[in-house]
């Protein structure tokens, strides 16, 4: 299926190394629309929205701020730290959005399992439902991310299966 | 047979005619002819073939307008004032221009296509920005994730700058990054050595320019920089000063301390330099040297959480906490800040609570 | 046929092209951009506007080329090649002109023009004009009407799809699947118009 010219142009920007090193799509050969659709579906299956996930990530980043790069206990068994570099990075979507070059590392105290994201990742997930392509440097698997953050949705995976319960 | 020939002729004729129309149209419509751009009321005039974006034209003329998005109209850095000939403001520009700016004729230079004569105005400082080629003479490890790059200028072979200013380093395309990008780095060298520019660079995970500097740039290689830019500098006021920095924020202060040494500056300076662990601190020896040579300079390194194997008998905690412990009242002080925006925000909060005059807190806002 | 009669026919043809004979929903031409560029009302409007313009102009241009050239030379069978070449050249030309004289319009419409060159609805409109033996004036009405009909359909679809984002579509039907189903329902609805113009 043909993509709209804006979408095709966007995909080209995302594949190129123009905004971040190695681009945002990694080794993923699927068209952009398909990547987004698949990840969005994964999120809906869990009864969640991308905004909610991004909101939680932003909360954790905010909790880490003010401690200038040292570990902070963020509650819920998570520790976070945020490291920041000077400068701004722009969103590849054609709209004015700039993010700080800030990297948040979160770790589960009991397992030691850790995840890393940047302010740009939060924006991309929250505003564009874009979790990046396979093997991109900051790709986040929706399911793994949701488990890690300990978020639970309104519907379980079972009822969201083939016929999801409609929203009231 | 005759019909076949006729058919071929007719179709080729039509196609040829259409092609001709397009070629002629291209000549008259898509050609803009030569256009003259007048910069700052005749300070400079350039004449070029129209059709390119204003940003491209200015860059080709070695007039460097800041840009972070490579001319895609999404960063909003590339503003210039167009007095005449800019045409209507495009939908891609409006999100970046306030009503006031639109009134003054500000435009995004990457979106404006040069299609006729233009009269424009760009900030005076940008006119003195030059491009330099330099040889990367030496690369030194400062910490596990910071390096110092010593650049020897070639062409032009000297640079005039005010300590505290920064240059933009050109990072060429390399595997993983398809386009030239520029990144800002503060000058960290002795201003008396006009042929040399030192940069202190901290590695950024998956960063375009820092990965190139750390993995590809070799000693002896030629690089390009342009500059100087920035308003960050030591004031003429002899009031006691507080420097606060973290990580690579050390860079501009090295240059400023050299300047003070040469000028026999006697003002009192307290320099708080913070890191998470001892291994994050750099240039401790050099700071010791400045303590010996400057009249009234104290260097206070602060470590948040020394690692398990690290020994540290200096101050502990965040750099901002160290400042609030040390002082009760900063009303007579000036403060100079360099570091991440997060550190700057936190420091401003602390400084305000200690009664400092906001107008006397200096830092690079353009970050 | 007198001029007023011809005008009347043109109007009727134009109307029926918008509703009863909708090129998209009854003839299913131009489906490809219809399914892929109907995510947002704004882009749909841009593409639809460009289609209206290009369709109107190319139908007229192709009418002239067909009747004044091919028919005279007895080369009617060459119409496919000729129409495609004319459409492509026309789109190129228009792109050049609006790029030069109206940067604002170029921003809104220009990016869609190349996509239109290969849109089958555009070629289809010219071919129907030949099959149905329209006069020049009637062809004008037909081209314009067909374009507006296409615009209407994609706009409606984009409106529906924007709302669809908030509803829970069965997993396997997401994307093109549900779009085609909706297109089918819309086509049924448009058949309801067929009584209007007997
Ligand atoms: C006035 C000024 C002075 C400065 N002085 C200095 C200095 O003296 N020393 C110094 O070290 N720096 C300095 N900087 C910062 C410097 O300019 C650069 O911003 C910094 O080095 C990072 O550049 P980069 O090209 O390596 O990273 P970039 O490629 O520009 O940005 C990387 C950001 O995007 C993130 N990212 C990468 N890939 C992805 C992905 N797939 N998804 C989501 N996020 C991703 C990265 O983690 C990081 O946060 C200064 C900046 C300014 C504005
Ligand atoms: S260069 Fe980024 S908006 Fe113009
Ligand atoms: Zn965005």
Coordinates of C-alpha atoms in Angstrom, one line a residue, chain A residues 9-10 12-24 65-72 81-103 116 118 132 136-138, chain B residues 68-69 72-77 95-96 144-145 174-179 181 183 186 202-208 211-212 215-216 275-276 304-305 318-321 338-346 364 366-367:
Chain A
X9 CA 8.9 11.7 3.6
X10 CA 8.8 11.2 7.3
X12 CA 12.8 8.7 4.9
X13 CA 13.9 11.1 7.6
X14 CA 13.5 8.5 10.3
X15 CA 15.5 5.9 8.4
X16 CA 18.3 8.4 7.7
X17 CA 20.9 9.3 10.3
X18 CA 20.0 13.0 10.0
X19 CA 18.5 13.5 13.5
X20 CA 20.0 10.7 15.5
X21 CA 22.9 8.4 14.9
X22 CA 21.8 5.4 12.8
X23 CA 18.3 6.7 12.4
X24 CA 15.2 5.6 14.4
X65 CA 15.7 15.8 38.0
X66 CA 17.1 18.0 40.7
X67 CA 19.4 15.2 41.8
X68 CA 21.8 16.0 39.0
X69 CA 22.5 12.6 37.7
X70 CA 22.5 10.6 41.0
X71 CA 20.2 7.7 41.8
X72 CA 16.8 8.6 43.3
X81 CA 18.7 8.8 37.4
X82 CA 18.7 11.4 34.7
X83 CA 21.8 12.7 32.9
X84 CA 21.6 15.7 30.8
X85 CA 23.8 17.3 28.1
X86 CA 23.5 20.8 26.8
X87 CA 21.7 21.4 23.5
X88 CA 18.3 20.5 22.0
X89 CA 17.2 17.9 19.6
X90 CA 14.2 18.2 17.3
X91 CA 11.4 15.8 16.8
X92 CA 11.5 14.3 13.3
X93 CA 7.8 14.8 12.8
X94 CA 7.1 18.0 10.8
X95 CA 6.0 20.1 13.7
X96 CA 7.8 22.3 16.1
X97 CA 8.9 20.2 19.1
X98 CA 12.3 20.3 20.7
X99 CA 13.5 18.0 23.5
X100 CA 16.4 18.3 25.9
X101 CA 19.2 15.9 25.4
X102 CA 18.4 14.1 28.6
X103 CA 18.8 10.4 29.2
X116 CA 17.0 3.7 29.3
X118 CA 15.6 10.0 26.4
X132 CA 11.1 3.1 17.1
X136 CA 17.2 1.1 16.9
X137 CA 19.4 2.4 19.8
X138 CA 16.5 3.4 21.9
Chain B
X68 CA 19.7 22.5 14.5
X69 CA 17.4 20.7 12.2
X72 CA 13.6 21.2 7.7
X73 CA 11.8 24.0 9.5
X74 CA 11.4 22.2 12.8
X75 CA 14.0 23.8 15.1
X76 CA 13.2 27.5 14.7
X77 CA 16.8 28.6 15.2
X95 CA 4.4 28.1 14.8
X96 CA 7.9 29.6 15.5
X144 CA 36.4 7.8 31.5
X145 CA 33.9 9.7 29.4
X174 CA 30.2 9.0 8.7
X175 CA 28.6 5.6 8.8
X176 CA 25.5 6.1 10.9
X177 CA 25.2 9.8 10.2
X178 CA 24.3 10.9 6.7
X179 CA 24.7 14.7 6.9
X181 CA 26.0 18.5 11.5
X183 CA 27.6 21.1 17.5
X186 CA 32.9 26.0 24.7
X202 CA 31.8 14.6 27.2
X203 CA 30.4 11.5 25.5
X204 CA 26.7 11.2 24.8
X205 CA 25.1 7.7 24.3
X206 CA 24.4 7.4 20.6
X207 CA 25.2 11.1 20.0
X208 CA 26.1 12.0 16.5
X211 CA 30.5 9.4 18.8
X212 CA 32.4 10.7 15.9
X215 CA 35.6 6.8 17.7
X216 CA 36.6 8.3 14.4
X275 CA 30.5 15.2 39.8
X276 CA 28.6 12.1 40.8
X304 CA 27.7 13.3 45.2
X305 CA 28.3 9.7 46.0
X318 CA 25.3 17.9 45.2
X319 CA 27.2 20.9 44.0
X320 CA 24.1 23.1 44.7
X321 CA 24.0 21.8 48.3
X338 CA 27.9 26.2 33.1
X339 CA 26.5 22.7 32.9
X340 CA 23.3 20.9 32.0
X341 CA 20.1 22.9 31.9
X342 CA 19.0 20.8 34.9
X343 CA 22.0 21.9 36.9
X344 CA 21.5 25.5 35.9
X345 CA 17.8 25.4 37.0
X346 CA 18.8 23.9 40.3
X364 CA 24.4 30.5 28.2
X366 CA 20.8 29.3 24.1
X367 CA 20.8 25.7 25.1

